[in-house]
XYZ file of C-alpha atoms in Angstrom:
564
model
C 224.206 209.302 37.134
C 221.241 210.868 35.347
C 221.013 208.805 32.585
C 221.373 205.455 35.084
C 218.129 206.626 36.509
C 216.397 207.330 33.072
C 216.917 203.695 31.680
C 216.353 202.319 35.129
C 213.025 203.993 35.317
C 210.697 202.257 32.938
C 212.062 198.524 33.997
C 211.130 198.873 37.562
C 207.453 200.764 35.795
C 207.666 198.002 33.883
C 208.312 195.003 36.015
C 204.955 196.302 38.052
C 202.214 196.493 35.204
C 203.913 192.567 34.560
C 202.783 191.655 38.182
C 199.730 193.346 38.574
C 198.757 191.994 35.197
C 200.084 188.382 36.453
C 197.946 189.161 39.559
C 194.498 189.924 38.025
C 195.168 187.119 35.333
C 195.519 184.418 38.505
C 192.106 186.337 39.977
C 190.164 186.353 36.970
C 191.141 182.913 36.442
C 189.924 181.394 40.041
C 186.630 183.325 39.550
C 186.702 181.484 36.455
C 186.704 177.888 37.549
C 184.380 179.288 40.647
C 182.188 179.628 38.710
C 182.305 176.574 36.636
C 182.387 175.126 40.020
C 179.376 176.179 41.194
C 177.666 175.872 38.023
C 178.392 172.115 37.338
C 178.424 170.672 41.013
C 176.357 167.667 42.406
C 175.824 167.291 45.605
C 175.879 163.189 46.749
C 172.941 162.117 47.187
C 171.995 162.453 51.104
C 169.611 159.491 51.049
C 173.170 157.244 50.889
C 174.736 160.079 52.828
C 172.408 159.372 55.720
C 172.095 155.729 55.109
C 175.323 153.911 55.123
C 173.671 150.723 55.341
C 172.273 150.702 52.264
C 175.994 151.096 50.758
C 176.190 148.561 52.626
C 173.234 146.428 51.766
C 172.872 147.816 48.101
C 176.191 148.633 46.228
C 178.327 146.069 47.062
C 179.116 145.058 43.667
C 181.983 143.272 42.535
C 182.196 142.968 38.418
C 178.841 144.695 38.530
C 177.579 140.934 40.603
C 176.086 141.406 43.997
C 176.838 139.640 47.287
C 173.469 138.804 48.059
C 172.851 139.114 51.673
C 170.431 136.722 52.072
C 169.819 136.575 56.182
C 168.137 140.385 56.317
C 165.251 141.861 54.130
C 165.572 145.194 54.601
C 162.665 148.205 52.851
C 161.929 151.361 52.663
C 160.451 151.268 55.767
C 163.173 149.552 57.470
C 165.900 152.975 56.940
C 164.415 156.197 57.102
C 166.791 158.174 57.745
C 166.019 159.650 53.768
C 165.268 163.346 53.363
C 163.152 161.741 51.079
C 160.998 159.498 52.829
C 157.571 161.013 53.952
C 157.475 160.709 57.117
C 154.031 159.206 59.771
C 151.867 161.673 59.352
C 150.274 163.061 61.763
C 147.292 161.103 63.070
C 144.703 161.341 66.235
C 145.779 158.201 68.935
C 144.664 156.579 72.298
C 146.602 158.864 74.952
C 145.711 159.692 78.818
C 144.841 163.183 77.947
C 142.137 161.776 75.950
C 140.629 159.747 78.607
C 140.665 162.068 80.593
C 138.977 164.274 78.293
C 136.515 161.595 78.192
C 135.905 160.681 81.474
C 134.727 164.508 82.719
C 131.847 163.831 79.484
C 130.578 160.906 81.374
C 130.236 162.459 84.439
C 129.320 165.396 83.371
C 126.315 164.299 81.460
C 125.661 161.798 84.463
C 125.494 164.715 87.072
C 122.345 166.331 84.423
C 120.593 162.283 84.589
C 120.608 162.032 88.008
C 122.746 163.000 91.674
C 123.281 159.988 92.994
C 125.344 157.980 90.764
C 126.429 154.614 91.322
C 129.958 154.993 92.959
C 127.796 156.197 96.148
C 126.920 153.228 96.304
C 128.032 150.924 98.962
C 127.222 147.242 97.602
C 128.403 148.028 93.716
C 125.875 145.932 92.119
C 124.384 147.480 89.102
C 128.936 146.475 88.509
C 127.783 142.780 88.755
C 127.161 142.097 85.012
C 128.628 144.292 82.934
C 127.156 146.822 81.012
C 129.693 146.705 78.200
C 127.893 148.982 76.226
C 129.170 151.549 79.129
C 131.442 154.041 77.704
C 133.640 153.377 81.031
C 134.108 150.226 80.431
C 135.786 151.475 77.117
C 137.877 153.731 79.315
C 139.555 151.132 81.493
C 140.260 149.026 78.413
C 141.774 152.183 77.277
C 144.108 152.571 80.363
C 144.548 149.018 81.061
C 146.082 149.049 77.623
C 147.829 151.764 77.556
C 149.415 151.352 80.369
C 150.422 147.657 79.384
C 151.781 148.087 75.712
C 154.090 150.897 76.107
C 154.622 150.215 72.419
C 152.370 150.102 70.908
C 150.036 153.556 69.371
C 146.621 152.989 69.634
C 144.167 155.090 67.552
C 140.750 154.274 67.255
C 139.114 151.838 69.208
C 134.800 150.374 68.446
C 132.324 149.885 70.959
C 132.915 147.106 73.422
C 130.079 143.860 72.901
C 129.397 141.059 75.401
C 132.188 137.910 75.697
C 130.594 134.807 77.046
C 130.474 135.650 80.514
C 128.238 138.009 82.410
C 131.273 139.682 83.383
C 133.292 139.800 80.309
C 133.196 141.813 77.224
C 135.156 142.073 73.633
C 137.171 145.102 72.920
C 138.441 145.228 68.822
C 141.153 148.206 67.925
C 143.412 149.306 65.770
C 147.126 150.392 66.002
C 150.513 150.863 64.727
C 153.499 150.144 66.679
C 155.919 153.038 67.636
C 159.290 150.948 65.836
C 157.770 150.885 62.961
C 158.341 153.859 60.931
C 154.998 153.256 57.930
C 151.595 154.615 58.465
C 149.962 150.869 58.656
C 147.685 150.639 60.724
C 147.128 146.636 62.410
C 144.189 145.499 64.685
C 144.352 142.981 67.717
C 140.441 142.050 69.287
C 140.613 141.092 73.134
C 138.569 139.688 75.609
C 138.348 141.334 79.282
C 136.698 140.068 82.613
C 136.048 143.199 85.150
C 135.568 143.187 88.492
C 135.186 146.603 90.460
C 137.086 149.290 92.512
C 136.244 149.803 95.705
C 134.675 153.466 94.541
C 132.323 151.172 91.757
C 134.232 151.947 88.883
C 135.199 149.599 86.222
C 138.793 147.249 86.860
C 140.265 145.072 84.882
C 140.875 141.404 86.471
C 142.250 139.914 83.463
C 142.975 140.861 79.181
C 143.042 137.902 77.590
C 145.601 137.409 75.075
C 146.187 138.116 71.035
C 142.901 138.443 69.069
C 140.736 135.976 71.962
C 138.106 138.685 71.671
C 136.857 136.815 68.483
C 133.374 138.262 69.920
C 135.292 141.573 67.943
C 136.585 140.185 65.291
C 133.220 140.574 63.163
C 133.400 145.169 63.949
C 135.767 145.536 61.714
C 134.440 145.384 58.538
C 134.855 142.936 55.487
C 134.654 144.106 52.762
C 135.777 141.827 48.456
C 139.522 143.210 47.390
C 139.085 142.010 44.343
C 142.768 142.274 42.351
C 141.922 140.005 39.680
C 138.549 138.521 38.571
C 138.657 135.184 39.987
C 136.861 131.920 38.382
C 135.353 129.209 40.984
C 138.137 129.943 43.257
C 137.594 128.381 46.901
C 138.844 130.059 49.357
C 137.822 129.558 53.369
C 135.624 132.207 54.349
C 137.537 135.106 56.995
C 137.672 138.398 57.565
C 139.502 140.445 55.264
C 142.152 143.480 56.321
C 140.307 146.513 54.907
C 143.343 148.435 54.830
C 144.498 146.375 51.846
C 144.298 147.603 48.330
C 146.105 145.958 45.662
C 143.751 146.598 42.546
C 145.801 146.720 39.971
C 145.359 150.614 38.352
C 144.332 151.233 35.235
C 144.778 153.708 32.543
C 141.559 153.371 31.725
C 140.202 155.555 28.502
C 142.081 155.331 24.514
C 142.432 158.321 25.195
C 144.175 158.807 28.121
C 146.441 156.335 27.342
C 147.178 158.662 24.443
C 148.256 161.565 26.393
C 150.811 159.452 28.569
C 153.659 159.546 28.801
C 155.539 156.351 30.257
C 158.881 154.326 30.430
C 159.160 151.025 29.934
C 162.537 148.398 30.815
C 162.106 144.790 28.615
C 163.263 142.064 30.741
C 166.777 141.663 32.218
C 169.588 140.037 33.585
C 168.138 141.046 36.517
C 165.338 138.257 36.838
C 165.893 135.290 38.481
C 168.677 137.339 41.170
C 168.803 137.612 44.545
C 166.327 140.353 46.401
C 168.833 142.972 47.173
C 169.834 143.011 42.980
C 166.271 143.287 42.425
C 165.308 146.147 44.405
C 168.364 148.148 43.863
C 167.422 147.523 40.139
C 163.762 148.535 39.950
C 164.064 151.359 42.213
C 166.812 152.244 39.419
C 163.491 152.288 36.643
C 160.890 154.135 38.752
C 163.708 156.273 39.940
C 164.674 157.098 36.471
C 160.576 157.328 35.407
C 160.401 160.110 38.141
C 163.622 161.632 36.947
C 161.767 161.474 33.260
C 158.461 162.528 34.846
C 156.805 159.379 33.071
C 154.654 156.270 33.836
C 156.694 153.766 34.995
C 155.769 150.243 33.465
C 155.614 147.532 35.732
C 156.596 143.592 35.202
C 154.255 142.537 37.987
C 155.870 138.761 37.736
C 158.542 138.447 40.250
C 161.537 135.208 40.053
C 162.331 133.589 42.591
C 166.209 132.983 42.895
C 166.927 129.621 43.646
C 168.648 130.139 47.401
C 165.173 130.166 48.427
C 163.589 127.051 46.985
C 164.933 123.250 48.934
C 164.347 122.511 44.846
C 166.890 124.978 44.206
C 165.631 125.906 41.252
C 164.460 129.447 40.509
C 160.883 130.000 40.270
C 159.336 132.210 38.004
C 155.374 134.042 38.473
C 155.844 134.669 41.573
C 153.489 137.654 42.581
C 155.288 141.321 42.984
C 152.961 142.036 45.661
C 153.513 139.033 47.582
C 156.648 140.993 49.067
C 155.603 144.136 48.733
C 153.299 146.377 49.837
C 151.349 147.619 45.989
C 148.684 149.749 47.360
C 151.727 152.502 49.371
C 153.792 152.577 45.406
C 150.728 153.203 43.339
C 149.990 156.271 46.225
C 153.688 157.805 46.041
C 154.384 157.421 42.451
C 152.428 156.694 39.115
C 152.917 153.189 37.233
C 150.457 150.478 34.799
C 150.920 147.038 35.637
C 152.869 146.106 32.041
C 149.270 143.812 31.132
C 147.130 146.414 31.032
C 149.979 148.917 29.100
C 150.244 146.220 26.638
C 146.683 145.702 26.142
C 145.702 149.785 25.682
C 148.613 149.916 23.338
C 147.057 146.905 21.072
C 143.904 148.590 21.770
C 145.590 152.048 19.746
C 146.876 150.300 16.516
C 144.510 148.956 16.405
C 141.704 151.629 16.295
C 144.424 153.834 15.000
C 146.155 154.007 11.476
C 149.146 156.108 13.431
C 150.934 154.325 15.597
C 152.272 155.253 18.919
C 155.585 157.098 19.682
C 158.148 155.000 20.341
C 161.679 155.609 21.568
C 164.032 152.910 21.368
C 166.988 152.735 23.882
C 168.922 149.661 23.452
C 172.190 150.371 25.032
C 172.198 151.556 29.220
C 175.278 153.599 28.084
C 172.507 156.447 27.075
C 171.136 158.541 29.960
C 168.590 159.659 31.705
C 169.436 163.399 30.901
C 169.661 163.077 26.972
C 166.649 161.418 27.187
C 165.155 164.358 29.360
C 163.096 166.326 26.401
C 162.564 163.215 24.368
C 158.174 163.834 23.336
C 157.613 160.483 22.617
C 154.977 158.970 24.063
C 156.733 155.254 25.223
C 160.387 155.277 25.306
C 161.150 151.492 25.893
C 164.586 150.338 27.669
C 165.950 146.904 25.542
C 168.425 144.535 28.107
C 169.365 143.063 24.881
C 173.612 142.557 25.306
C 174.924 139.555 27.518
C 175.615 140.056 31.376
C 176.624 141.788 33.477
C 175.305 144.691 30.308
C 171.872 143.741 30.248
C 170.894 144.783 34.379
C 168.659 147.789 35.008
C 170.663 148.924 37.483
C 173.140 150.192 35.043
C 171.653 152.587 33.778
C 172.034 154.019 37.375
C 175.677 153.735 37.015
C 178.316 156.995 36.678
C 177.086 160.042 36.282
C 173.214 159.549 35.882
C 173.306 158.563 39.690
C 173.951 162.744 40.599
C 170.523 162.761 38.913
C 168.666 159.267 39.720
C 168.020 158.814 42.868
C 166.346 155.351 43.957
C 162.571 156.868 45.894
C 163.271 153.593 48.822
C 160.135 155.702 50.480
C 158.113 153.911 47.827
C 158.748 150.287 48.422
C 157.694 149.053 51.507
C 157.240 144.942 52.133
C 153.326 143.715 51.743
C 150.912 144.444 54.576
C 149.940 140.881 54.839
C 153.445 139.378 55.576
C 153.692 142.361 58.035
C 150.552 140.998 59.169
C 151.982 137.752 59.845
C 154.316 140.413 61.857
C 152.051 142.095 64.093
C 150.336 138.235 64.989
C 153.962 137.021 66.226
C 154.712 140.359 68.187
C 151.084 140.731 69.473
C 151.296 136.441 71.094
C 154.445 138.054 73.164
C 152.297 140.945 73.885
C 155.259 142.876 72.501
C 157.364 142.659 74.857
C 160.223 140.117 74.029
C 163.827 140.389 73.285
C 165.463 139.010 69.995
C 168.561 137.571 68.208
C 169.915 136.854 65.092
C 171.435 133.933 64.264
C 173.229 133.530 61.789
C 174.857 129.957 60.015
C 173.641 128.395 56.301
C 176.249 128.752 54.216
C 178.259 130.892 56.222
C 178.399 128.087 59.169
C 179.731 125.749 56.681
C 182.587 128.098 55.003
C 185.897 128.327 57.004
C 188.211 130.229 54.428
C 185.735 133.698 55.418
C 184.316 132.901 58.908
C 186.126 130.905 60.395
C 184.516 131.116 63.736
C 181.376 131.699 62.993
C 180.050 127.737 63.549
C 181.579 127.852 66.825
C 180.259 131.152 68.024
C 176.889 130.444 67.277
C 176.580 126.773 68.394
C 173.936 125.989 71.123
C 176.527 125.769 74.182
C 178.090 129.169 72.964
C 174.708 130.616 72.296
C 173.213 130.318 76.067
C 176.665 131.398 77.469
C 176.448 134.758 75.291
C 173.047 135.382 75.767
C 173.619 134.928 79.606
C 175.138 138.538 79.600
C 172.849 140.334 77.474
C 168.832 139.000 78.031
C 167.208 138.156 81.450
C 166.449 134.815 82.669
C 163.210 133.381 81.718
C 161.941 136.652 79.541
C 160.474 135.662 75.514
C 163.182 135.028 73.210
C 163.147 135.681 69.307
C 165.035 133.892 67.090
C 165.455 134.566 63.676
C 167.903 132.685 61.488
C 168.240 130.582 59.073
C 169.470 127.754 60.671
C 167.321 124.585 58.960
C 167.448 121.719 61.650
C 164.028 123.651 64.742
C 165.715 121.809 67.566
C 169.340 123.857 67.490
C 168.263 126.013 70.005
C 166.834 124.007 72.334
C 169.462 124.613 75.573
C 168.488 127.954 75.019
C 164.918 126.995 76.496
C 166.449 126.381 79.901
C 167.348 130.070 79.844
C 164.656 131.218 78.093
C 160.932 130.987 75.944
C 162.028 130.563 73.074
C 160.098 131.215 69.950
C 160.930 130.205 66.003
C 159.379 131.038 63.250
C 157.571 127.424 62.895
C 155.968 127.537 65.447
C 153.548 130.150 64.099
C 152.830 128.222 61.180
C 149.289 128.382 61.153
C 149.227 131.922 60.753
C 150.323 130.446 56.407
C 147.986 128.033 56.726
C 144.828 126.485 55.064
C 143.121 127.965 56.998
C 144.750 131.618 57.378
C 143.672 135.353 56.035
C 147.420 135.212 54.222
C 146.852 131.589 53.051
C 143.360 132.897 51.686
C 143.761 136.336 49.537
C 146.746 134.838 48.375
C 145.261 132.112 46.979
C 142.761 135.141 45.408
C 146.010 137.321 44.027
C 147.245 133.854 42.396
C 143.573 133.243 40.529
C 142.677 130.847 43.357
C 145.938 128.451 43.381
C 147.608 128.267 47.213
C 150.834 129.901 47.557
C 153.703 128.482 48.881
C 155.171 130.698 52.319
C 158.723 130.844 50.491
C 162.110 131.864 51.933
C 162.029 135.691 51.311
C 158.235 135.667 53.029
C 159.858 133.626 56.021
C 163.490 135.970 55.831
C 161.249 139.145 55.097
C 158.683 138.451 58.717
C 162.052 137.121 60.712
C 163.584 140.262 59.636
C 160.652 142.321 61.106
C 160.017 140.624 63.873
C 163.728 140.958 64.615
C 163.147 144.797 64.924
C 160.469 145.269 66.826
C 162.080 143.048 69.801
C 163.219 145.638 73.074
C 166.381 144.303 73.144
C 168.389 142.804 69.428
C 171.429 140.749 69.664
C 173.131 140.925 67.258
C 175.147 138.094 64.534
C 177.698 139.912 63.744
C 178.166 142.397 66.527
C 177.281 140.811 69.338
C 178.001 136.970 68.958
C 181.159 136.259 66.718
C 184.204 138.295 65.561
C 183.947 137.277 62.315
C 183.403 139.749 59.693
C 179.777 140.125 58.308
C 181.251 140.075 54.658
C 184.090 137.623 55.351
C 187.793 137.963 56.449
C 189.360 141.496 56.049
C 185.188 143.233 54.955
C 184.934 144.946 58.674
């Protein structure tokens, strides 16, 4: 028995040691795996996580080609859930509290001048001829506007000036719409007719419509916004928007050029593709430049895709600034115009024996991470391969997507287009509803959208909108339907507005026409399909009630059968 116990004892001890060693090994291995994961883990892009609309709009790829949604035109200011997008900076606005403080100051100053005031008079004679420079006139206008325009933030007012009659004043102000996430300012100037209340204070009897106060228009400062030298450009005179500055950024001296670090993309297969693909690719390049801490060399020439041209042909030579806010882009990103960059590069090569260090990258498969420590002055990405290997956005695919984040906050719509949006919305006094009616090619394609055509027919539109929008409201129809009279049946129920009702805003007497002509070296610019979609999109977003095609009018899926 003793020999048996002696023989079994070491076996038990060995078994315990084996189990303990095994457990310790598992523990060590687990710690090692956890450490590796903690070091290498890259969180998903919170921009894409927080804005699934972006992934739907811009990542619907099939064999590296885009399914382009041409009915809406979204840019950074429309998609503000990004943690990278700068919030609207705090700006002083005209509120009821501000007005009350101004009234208190006026009352105190009047008490010092005389003991009896106008409010004690029974006949109010002094108010029969309105003194437009009287501070109480401006207070009456400010209070009137606050009550009438609930969706507007009033930023600053100009001193009122005389109207066309003794009881009228013209007043100009700057504002922004509460539904716009950018901090851009817009202008309005209106005419007001004044009377007086029982206590002999000014009251507004009538306020005229958008841009009616023509005598106050001149109060907006007019400045020369030279973008490029325009020789003998014949442009109609007008008040320019002094908020726009899209002059080309200069590198300065040769030494500044040499000290800089640049990322230069050659033209690739994205050129002449749809606007969604253009933006997706452009922001990939700009995002890589930001990741590499380099200045992005930017080609301002945009090719208008054939789908937006009546000729059904691609149109080259469009200016980036027709569609996007170049001033804002310059403020948030380091960029240089390609033409300016190439001129400075040639100057340097001619003036110095030693050429500028350049690294040529001939494939998108060299990742941004591999270029992070490169010291060359210029990194030139060449896109010479056949499609789809020559698309810019391929640089940001795969592992690079964890490091390069597209700066959506840098890309806003052109302020000139947004001025048209404000004009249209202002002419409806910011009190309107809107319906987005998608037709065109989708309505004709019965295989992918079997019900869309019938669901957006005139009779169906009347029936469906009656349950969503109150009768005789202003209704703006954002649509790609080419036939203007298609929506006539809606006019029996609503005050219908279409983009073509506002053609004067881009006619040859308009501010938009004047400024784009200057951008185009004195040649008139067509108000093209991209611009129409951009304006339609933004007016639609400013409506009080918005009716969508694929959420409210039809059960068909936005991207075809079985894609809902």
